[in-house]
Coordinates of C-alpha atoms in Angstrom, one line a residue:
M1 CA 0.0 0.0 0.0
K2 CA 2.8 2.5 0.7
K3 CA 4.9 2.0 -2.5
L4 CA 1.1 2.4 -4.4
I5 CA 0.7 5.8 -2.4
C6 CA 4.4 7.0 -3.4
I7 CA 3.6 6.0 -7.1
L8 CA 0.2 7.9 -6.9
I9 CA 1.9 11.0 -5.5
T10 CA 4.5 10.7 -8.1
Y11 CA 2.0 10.5 -10.8
L12 CA 0.1 13.5 -9.5
L13 CA 3.6 15.5 -9.4
T14 CA 4.1 14.7 -13.1
H15 CA 0.4 15.0 -14.3
S16 CA -0.1 18.5 -13.8
Y17 CA 3.3 19.3 -15.9
A18 CA 2.6 16.9 -18.7
A19 CA 2.2 19.8 -21.1
Q20 CA 5.6 21.1 -20.0
A21 CA 7.4 17.9 -20.1
Q22 CA 10.5 19.4 -22.2
G23 CA 13.1 21.4 -19.8
V24 CA 12.3 19.2 -16.8
T25 CA 15.1 17.6 -14.6
R26 CA 13.8 14.7 -12.6
L27 CA 15.8 14.2 -9.5
T28 CA 15.6 11.7 -6.3
L29 CA 16.5 12.4 -2.9
P30 CA 20.0 10.4 -3.3
E31 CA 20.8 12.4 -6.3
V32 CA 20.0 15.8 -4.6
V33 CA 22.5 14.7 -1.7
E34 CA 25.0 13.6 -4.1
M35 CA 25.0 16.8 -6.0
A36 CA 25.0 19.0 -2.7
K37 CA 28.1 17.0 -1.5
G38 CA 30.0 17.3 -4.8
Q39 CA 29.3 21.1 -5.7
S40 CA 27.7 23.4 -3.3
I41 CA 29.6 26.2 -1.8
A42 CA 29.3 24.2 1.7
A43 CA 31.4 21.2 0.1
R44 CA 33.8 23.5 -1.5
Q45 CA 34.3 25.1 1.9
A46 CA 34.4 21.8 3.8
A47 CA 37.1 20.7 1.0
T48 CA 39.0 23.9 1.4
T49 CA 39.2 23.5 5.2
K50 CA 40.4 19.8 4.7
E51 CA 43.0 20.8 2.6
T52 CA 44.2 23.6 5.0
K53 CA 44.7 21.3 7.9
Y54 CA 46.4 18.7 5.4
W55 CA 49.2 21.4 4.8
E56 CA 49.3 22.1 8.6
W57 CA 49.7 18.3 9.1
R58 CA 52.6 18.3 6.7
T59 CA 54.3 21.5 8.1
F60 CA 54.5 19.2 11.6
Q61 CA 55.8 16.4 10.0
S62 CA 58.6 18.3 8.7
N63 CA 59.4 19.5 12.1
Y64 CA 60.8 15.9 12.7
K65 CA 63.0 15.9 9.4
P66 CA 66.6 17.1 8.6
Q67 CA 66.7 20.8 7.6
L68 CA 69.5 22.1 5.5
T69 CA 69.6 25.7 5.8
L70 CA 72.1 28.3 3.9
N71 CA 72.3 31.6 5.3
G72 CA 74.6 34.7 5.3
N73 CA 75.3 38.2 4.8
L74 CA 76.5 38.8 1.5
P75 CA 77.4 41.6 1.0
A76 CA 77.8 43.3 4.6
F77 CA 79.3 46.8 4.0
T78 CA 80.0 49.4 6.3
R79 CA 81.4 52.9 6.0
S80 CA 81.5 54.9 9.3
F81 CA 83.2 56.4 12.2
V82 CA 83.8 54.2 15.1
Q83 CA 85.2 54.8 18.6
V84 CA 88.7 53.7 19.2
V85 CA 90.1 54.0 22.8
Q86 CA 93.9 55.2 22.5
P87 CA 96.7 53.8 24.6
D88 CA 96.6 57.1 27.1
G89 CA 92.9 56.1 27.9
T90 CA 91.4 58.9 25.4
I91 CA 88.9 58.1 22.3
Q92 CA 89.1 59.0 18.8
F93 CA 86.6 58.5 16.2
Q94 CA 88.3 56.6 13.4
P95 CA 87.1 56.4 9.7
V96 CA 86.3 52.7 8.7
R97 CA 85.1 51.1 5.4
Y98 CA 85.1 47.5 5.3
N99 CA 82.9 44.6 3.7
N100 CA 82.5 41.5 6.2
S101 CA 80.5 38.7 4.2
S102 CA 79.9 35.4 5.6
L103 CA 78.1 31.9 4.3
N104 CA 76.9 29.3 6.6
L105 CA 75.6 25.9 5.5
S106 CA 73.8 23.8 8.1
L107 CA 72.2 20.6 8.4
S108 CA 70.1 20.0 11.5
Q109 CA 68.0 17.1 13.3
S110 CA 65.7 17.6 16.0
V111 CA 65.6 14.7 18.9
M112 CA 61.9 14.0 19.8
Q113 CA 62.7 11.9 22.3
T114 CA 64.9 14.5 24.5
G115 CA 64.1 17.6 22.7
G116 CA 67.5 18.3 21.8
Q117 CA 69.0 19.1 18.3
I118 CA 72.0 18.0 16.5
Y119 CA 73.6 19.8 13.8
A120 CA 76.7 19.9 11.5
T121 CA 77.8 23.2 9.6
T122 CA 80.4 24.4 7.5
E123 CA 81.1 28.3 7.6
L124 CA 82.9 30.7 5.4
Q125 CA 83.9 34.4 6.3
R126 CA 85.6 37.0 4.1
F127 CA 86.7 40.5 5.6
D128 CA 87.8 43.4 3.2
D129 CA 89.1 46.5 4.8
F130 CA 89.0 48.8 1.8
A131 CA 91.1 51.7 4.0
R132 CA 93.9 49.4 4.2
K133 CA 93.5 47.1 1.1
N134 CA 93.4 44.0 3.3
T135 CA 91.6 40.8 2.9
L136 CA 91.2 38.0 5.4
Y137 CA 89.5 34.9 5.2
N138 CA 87.9 32.7 8.2
S139 CA 86.5 29.4 7.9
T140 CA 84.8 26.5 9.8
P141 CA 85.5 23.5 7.4
F142 CA 83.2 21.2 9.3
A143 CA 81.7 21.2 12.8
V144 CA 79.3 18.7 14.5
G145 CA 77.3 19.7 17.7
Y146 CA 74.6 19.1 19.9
S147 CA 72.3 21.2 22.0
Q148 CA 70.0 19.7 25.0
P149 CA 68.0 21.4 27.1
I150 CA 68.1 19.9 30.7
L151 CA 65.1 19.5 33.0
R152 CA 62.7 21.4 30.8
F153 CA 59.6 21.0 29.1
N154 CA 60.0 19.1 25.8
P155 CA 57.2 20.5 23.3
M156 CA 58.2 18.1 20.6
K157 CA 57.4 15.1 22.4
W158 CA 53.9 16.4 23.2
D159 CA 53.3 17.4 19.8
K160 CA 54.3 14.0 18.7
K161 CA 51.1 12.9 20.5
I162 CA 48.6 15.8 19.6
E163 CA 49.3 17.0 16.5
P164 CA 48.2 13.3 14.9
L165 CA 45.1 13.5 16.5
K166 CA 44.2 16.9 15.3
Y167 CA 44.9 15.6 11.8
D168 CA 42.7 12.8 12.7
E169 CA 39.8 14.8 14.0
S170 CA 40.0 17.1 10.7
R171 CA 39.6 14.3 8.5
Q172 CA 36.7 13.2 10.5
V173 CA 35.4 16.5 10.8
F174 CA 35.3 17.0 6.7
I175 CA 33.2 13.7 6.7
E176 CA 31.1 15.4 9.2
S177 CA 30.6 18.3 7.1
L178 CA 29.5 16.3 4.2
E179 CA 26.8 14.5 6.5
R180 CA 25.6 18.2 7.8
I181 CA 25.4 19.2 3.9
A182 CA 23.1 15.7 3.4
V183 CA 21.0 16.6 6.2
K184 CA 20.4 20.3 5.0
S185 CA 20.1 19.4 1.2
T186 CA 17.3 16.9 2.5
E187 CA 15.3 19.6 4.2
Y188 CA 15.6 21.8 1.0
F189 CA 14.5 18.9 -1.2
F190 CA 11.6 18.1 1.0
N191 CA 10.6 22.0 1.0
L192 CA 10.5 21.8 -2.6
L193 CA 8.5 18.4 -2.7
L194 CA 6.0 19.8 -0.2
A195 CA 5.2 22.8 -2.5
Q196 CA 4.8 20.6 -5.3
V197 CA 2.2 18.3 -3.7
N198 CA 0.5 21.8 -2.4
L199 CA 0.2 22.9 -6.1
Q200 CA -1.0 19.7 -7.2
I201 CA -3.5 19.6 -4.5
A202 CA -4.6 22.8 -5.2
E203 CA -5.0 22.0 -9.0
T204 CA -6.7 19.1 -8.4
N205 CA -9.1 20.6 -5.8
L206 CA -10.1 23.3 -8.2
S207 CA -10.8 20.9 -10.9
N208 CA -12.9 18.8 -8.6
T209 CA -14.6 21.4 -7.2
E210 CA -15.3 22.9 -10.8
T211 CA -16.8 19.6 -11.8
I212 CA -18.8 19.5 -8.4
V213 CA -20.0 23.2 -8.9
K214 CA -21.7 22.0 -12.4
I215 CA -23.4 19.3 -11.1
A216 CA -24.7 21.4 -8.0
N217 CA -26.2 23.9 -10.7
E218 CA -28.3 21.0 -12.2
K219 CA -29.5 19.8 -9.1
Y220 CA -30.2 23.4 -8.2
D221 CA -32.2 24.0 -11.5
I222 CA -34.3 21.2 -10.6
G223 CA -34.9 22.1 -6.9
K224 CA -32.6 19.4 -5.4
T225 CA -30.2 21.6 -3.6
T226 CA -29.9 24.8 -1.9
R227 CA -28.6 28.6 -2.7
N228 CA -26.6 28.1 0.3
E229 CA -24.6 25.1 -0.9
I230 CA -24.1 26.5 -4.2
L231 CA -22.5 29.6 -2.6
Q232 CA -20.5 27.2 -0.8
L233 CA -19.2 25.5 -3.6
Q234 CA -18.2 28.9 -5.3
L235 CA -16.0 29.9 -1.9
E236 CA -14.4 26.7 -2.3
S237 CA -13.6 27.2 -5.8
L238 CA -12.3 30.6 -4.8
K239 CA -10.1 29.0 -2.4
A240 CA -8.7 26.6 -4.4
Q241 CA -7.7 29.4 -6.9
K242 CA -6.2 31.4 -4.1
A243 CA -4.5 28.1 -3.0
I244 CA -3.0 27.8 -6.4
G245 CA -1.4 31.3 -6.4
T246 CA 0.1 30.7 -3.1
A247 CA 1.5 27.5 -4.0
K248 CA 3.1 28.9 -7.1
R249 CA 4.9 31.1 -5.1
D250 CA 6.2 28.9 -2.7
L251 CA 7.2 26.4 -5.4
E252 CA 9.1 29.3 -6.9
I253 CA 11.0 30.0 -3.7
A254 CA 11.7 26.5 -2.7
T255 CA 13.2 25.7 -6.2
L256 CA 15.5 28.7 -5.9
N257 CA 16.7 27.9 -2.5
L258 CA 17.5 23.8 -3.5
K259 CA 19.1 25.1 -6.7
A260 CA 21.1 27.8 -4.7
Y261 CA 22.3 25.4 -2.1
I262 CA 23.2 22.1 -4.0
G263 CA 24.9 24.4 -6.9
L264 CA 22.6 23.5 -9.6
Q265 CA 23.3 25.9 -12.4
T266 CA 20.2 25.2 -14.5
D267 CA 16.9 27.1 -15.7
T268 CA 15.0 23.8 -16.3
R269 CA 12.1 23.2 -14.1
L270 CA 12.7 20.6 -11.1
E271 CA 10.5 17.7 -10.8
L272 CA 11.3 15.6 -7.5
V273 CA 10.7 12.1 -7.1
V274 CA 9.0 10.9 -3.8
P275 CA 11.4 8.5 -2.1
A276 CA 9.5 5.2 -2.3
E277 CA 11.4 3.0 0.0
T278 CA 12.4 3.1 3.7
S279 CA 15.3 1.1 5.3
A280 CA 13.6 -1.9 7.3
I281 CA 17.1 -2.4 9.0
P282 CA 17.0 -2.3 12.8
I283 CA 19.7 -0.1 14.4
S284 CA 21.1 -1.1 18.0
N285 CA 21.8 1.6 20.4
Q286 CA 24.9 -0.3 21.5
I287 CA 26.0 -0.3 17.9
A288 CA 25.3 3.1 16.8
L289 CA 27.2 4.5 20.0
E290 CA 30.3 2.3 19.4
Q291 CA 30.4 3.6 15.8
A292 CA 29.9 7.1 17.1
F293 CA 33.1 6.8 19.5
E294 CA 35.1 4.9 17.0
N295 CA 34.5 7.4 14.2
R296 CA 33.4 10.8 15.6
S297 CA 35.8 14.0 15.5
D298 CA 34.2 14.6 19.0
A299 CA 35.7 11.1 20.3
V300 CA 39.1 12.2 18.9
A301 CA 38.8 15.6 20.4
F302 CA 37.8 14.0 23.8
R303 CA 41.6 12.5 23.9
R304 CA 43.0 15.7 22.7
L305 CA 41.6 17.9 25.4
L306 CA 43.0 15.7 27.9
L307 CA 46.4 15.3 26.4
E308 CA 46.4 19.2 26.0
A309 CA 45.7 19.6 29.5
D310 CA 48.5 17.0 30.6
R311 CA 50.9 19.1 28.3
A312 CA 49.9 22.4 29.9
V313 CA 50.8 21.0 33.6
S314 CA 54.0 19.3 32.4
K315 CA 54.9 22.9 30.8
A316 CA 54.1 24.8 34.0
I317 CA 56.0 22.2 35.9
G318 CA 59.2 22.2 33.3
D319 CA 59.4 26.2 33.1
N320 CA 59.0 26.9 36.9
G321 CA 62.2 24.9 38.0
L322 CA 65.8 24.7 37.2
N323 CA 66.4 25.2 33.4
M324 CA 69.7 24.4 31.9
T325 CA 71.0 23.9 28.2
L326 CA 74.0 22.1 27.5
T327 CA 75.8 22.8 24.0
A328 CA 78.8 21.1 22.6
T329 CA 80.4 21.5 19.3
L330 CA 83.5 19.5 17.8
G331 CA 85.2 20.3 14.6
F332 CA 87.8 22.4 12.5
S333 CA 88.8 26.2 12.0
N334 CA 91.3 28.0 10.2
R335 CA 92.3 31.5 8.7
G336 CA 94.4 32.5 5.9
L337 CA 94.8 35.2 3.1
T338 CA 93.3 33.1 0.5
I339 CA 90.6 30.5 0.3
P340 CA 92.9 27.6 -0.3
E341 CA 94.8 28.0 2.8
L342 CA 91.7 27.7 5.2
Y343 CA 91.6 24.3 4.2
Q344 CA 95.3 23.3 4.8
K345 CA 96.3 22.2 8.1
P346 CA 92.9 23.5 10.1
Q347 CA 92.6 23.6 13.5
S348 CA 90.7 22.0 15.7
Q349 CA 87.6 23.7 17.5
E350 CA 85.8 22.7 20.4
T351 CA 82.8 24.5 22.3
V352 CA 81.3 23.3 25.6
Q353 CA 78.6 25.8 27.1
L354 CA 76.1 25.0 30.1
Q355 CA 73.4 27.7 30.4
L356 CA 71.6 28.0 33.5
D357 CA 68.2 29.8 34.7
I358 CA 67.7 29.4 38.3
P359 CA 64.7 31.0 39.8
I360 CA 65.6 31.9 43.4
L361 CA 62.9 34.4 44.5
D362 CA 59.5 34.8 42.6
W363 CA 57.0 35.2 45.3
G364 CA 55.1 32.1 44.4
R365 CA 54.7 32.6 40.7
S366 CA 56.0 29.2 39.8
K367 CA 53.7 27.5 42.3
S368 CA 50.7 29.3 41.1
R369 CA 51.2 28.4 37.6
T370 CA 51.6 25.0 38.2
K371 CA 48.5 25.0 40.2
T372 CA 46.4 26.8 38.1
A373 CA 47.7 24.3 35.1
E374 CA 46.5 21.3 37.5
A375 CA 43.2 23.0 38.3
Q376 CA 42.6 23.6 34.3
K377 CA 43.3 19.7 34.0
K378 CA 40.6 18.8 36.5
L379 CA 38.3 21.1 34.7
T380 CA 38.8 19.7 31.4
E381 CA 38.4 16.1 32.8
Y382 CA 34.9 17.0 34.2
T383 CA 34.2 18.7 31.0
V384 CA 35.2 16.0 28.8
E385 CA 33.1 13.7 31.0
Q386 CA 29.9 16.0 30.9
L387 CA 30.5 16.1 27.2
K388 CA 30.7 12.4 26.8
Q389 CA 27.3 11.8 28.5
T390 CA 25.6 14.4 26.4
F391 CA 27.2 12.4 23.4
R392 CA 25.6 9.3 24.4
Q393 CA 22.5 10.6 25.1
E394 CA 22.3 12.5 21.8
I395 CA 22.8 8.8 20.4
Y396 CA 20.2 7.3 22.0
T397 CA 17.7 9.8 21.4
Q398 CA 18.4 9.7 17.8
V399 CA 18.0 6.0 17.5
T400 CA 15.0 6.2 19.6
L401 CA 13.5 8.9 17.2
F402 CA 14.5 7.1 14.1
E403 CA 12.5 3.9 15.1
M404 CA 9.7 6.0 16.3
L405 CA 9.6 7.9 12.9
R406 CA 9.8 4.7 10.8
N407 CA 6.6 3.3 12.7
Q408 CA 5.1 6.6 12.4
L409 CA 5.4 7.0 8.6
S410 CA 3.7 3.5 8.1
L411 CA 0.8 5.1 10.1
T412 CA 0.6 8.2 8.2
S413 CA 1.0 6.6 5.0
R414 CA -2.1 4.6 6.0
A415 CA -3.9 7.5 7.0
D416 CA -3.2 9.1 3.6
S417 CA -4.8 6.0 1.8
I418 CA -7.6 5.9 4.1
A419 CA -8.4 9.4 3.5
S420 CA -8.1 9.5 0.0
E421 CA -10.6 6.6 -0.3
K422 CA -12.9 8.7 2.2
Y423 CA -12.8 11.7 0.1
Q424 CA -13.8 9.6 -3.0
I425 CA -16.7 7.9 -1.6
A426 CA -17.7 11.5 0.1
Q427 CA -17.7 12.7 -3.5
D428 CA -19.5 10.1 -5.0
R429 CA -22.3 10.4 -2.3
Y430 CA -22.6 14.0 -2.9
V431 CA -23.3 13.2 -6.4
L432 CA -25.8 11.0 -5.5
G433 CA -27.5 13.3 -3.2
N434 CA -26.6 11.3 -0.2
L435 CA -24.3 13.6 1.9
S436 CA -24.3 17.2 2.8
I437 CA -21.8 19.8 1.6
T438 CA -20.3 20.3 5.1
D439 CA -19.4 16.5 5.2
L440 CA -17.8 16.8 1.8
S441 CA -15.9 19.9 2.9
I442 CA -14.8 17.7 6.1
A443 CA -13.4 15.0 3.7
F444 CA -12.0 17.4 1.5
Q445 CA -9.8 18.9 4.2
E446 CA -8.9 15.7 5.8
K447 CA -7.5 14.4 2.3
D448 CA -5.6 17.3 1.6
Q449 CA -4.0 17.1 5.3
A450 CA -3.2 13.5 5.3
K451 CA -1.4 13.8 1.9
R452 CA 0.4 16.9 3.6
D453 CA 1.1 14.8 6.7
Y454 CA 2.7 12.0 4.8
I455 CA 5.2 14.1 3.0
N456 CA 5.9 15.7 6.1
A457 CA 6.5 12.3 7.8
L458 CA 8.8 11.5 4.9
K459 CA 10.7 14.6 5.6
D460 CA 11.1 14.0 9.5
Y461 CA 12.2 10.3 8.7
W462 CA 14.6 11.0 5.9
S463 CA 16.0 13.9 7.9
T464 CA 16.9 11.7 10.9
H465 CA 18.5 9.3 8.8
Y466 CA 20.9 11.6 7.5
Q467 CA 21.2 13.0 10.9
L468 CA 21.9 9.5 12.4
R469 CA 24.6 9.0 9.6
Y470 CA 25.9 12.5 10.9
L471 CA 26.2 11.3 14.5
T472 CA 28.0 7.7 13.9
L473 CA 29.6 8.5 10.5
Y474 CA 28.0 4.9 9.8
D475 CA 26.0 3.7 6.9
F476 CA 24.0 1.3 8.6
E477 CA 22.1 0.2 5.5
R478 CA 25.6 -1.0 3.8
N479 CA 27.2 -1.9 7.2
R480 CA 30.3 0.3 6.8
K481 CA 31.9 3.3 7.9
L482 CA 31.6 6.5 6.0
L483 CA 34.8 7.6 4.6
A484 CA 36.1 10.7 3.0
E485 CA 36.2 9.2 -0.4
N486 CA 32.8 8.5 -0.3

């Protein structure tokens, strides 16, 4: 019976436009959803955001790979007067004119586990004293070194834990964005479908009313009806004409809204096909909840928020105590009047440096920062727990609503069928003179309302269907996860 009603509604939608069969674009709900996902402005925005997050991820990955850098000052010319202290302690300002150029090529690699950095470098420096016509070279042919923070916060270690979660979260956000587009496009689809049904209802009602008016006039001529019934039917005819005008206006607005949202660049008239089938697959609360926690970006965000709170505490502790940085370099260096001399018998070069930063008196600032971070961590834990509870409740509510709407749709379909049959019987009885105009009017209104209720029930069902996909990122009909490629 449900399929029969859907076929009937589809026929009614197409019948009124039979004379305009050319230039019509027929669309089903899945086609509208896919068009919105593929070409709408919202889809392009989601894709751009995804691309941005991808390149941010690539930037993060590059931080853990070797970095080759060339830097220098070329040229570095100076012409000025400088202060020169004389042997007797007096000061004179002497003119200088020189070029002090340098080039440095370095290869560095960060060490994630310790937060340190190992590097290799080679440097060449040239000094030209134009006043004295003198040229000198200085070089570090090769040197290796290591810089290691001690008892300090290691941001690379925490980034290695958090940044992958951010990237996973962004990928799930993209899929969620597409599913939100599906929900929104479903709303626009049914707004237009309801407008088309309303127009068809109004046109059918006008045709039926005009037919009944003719019959009533004949009955009036032979004295089998009253003037009041004639006036009532004429009023119904005027209402039907007014309803057609309103329905055409609503149809135009709904069409423009749908085309604009899904990015459909066409002037053809849209003809929507009533969804004829609904899913009969039962959905378990437990499965829906498991898939939501496994697939949704919110589930990834829960872990990220807790890790970020732990990182804040670790940073507060690491920055408040004794901070040291050990730097050691081993290599060769030389000087000369020409470049070849720099690489002949270079001298060894060693550097060891320990930099200290010891807070002695800070009036409790370090302790306060640590306690603040710890308190913020507790607040984050409570917030995440509350978000998880809300998350679970949302899934349970949506699954329950989906099952309820599926049953409601079946009942609404039956009511639509009964109301249509009841109206047909009432119309026949009125023609035969066995029914009053008031009862006919009631049957008339019930038929129209039942059909609108059925379309609205379809809208609620399919909106909830796509909303459940959005909340779980799972296709229950195909029993698979929703992926970005889809």
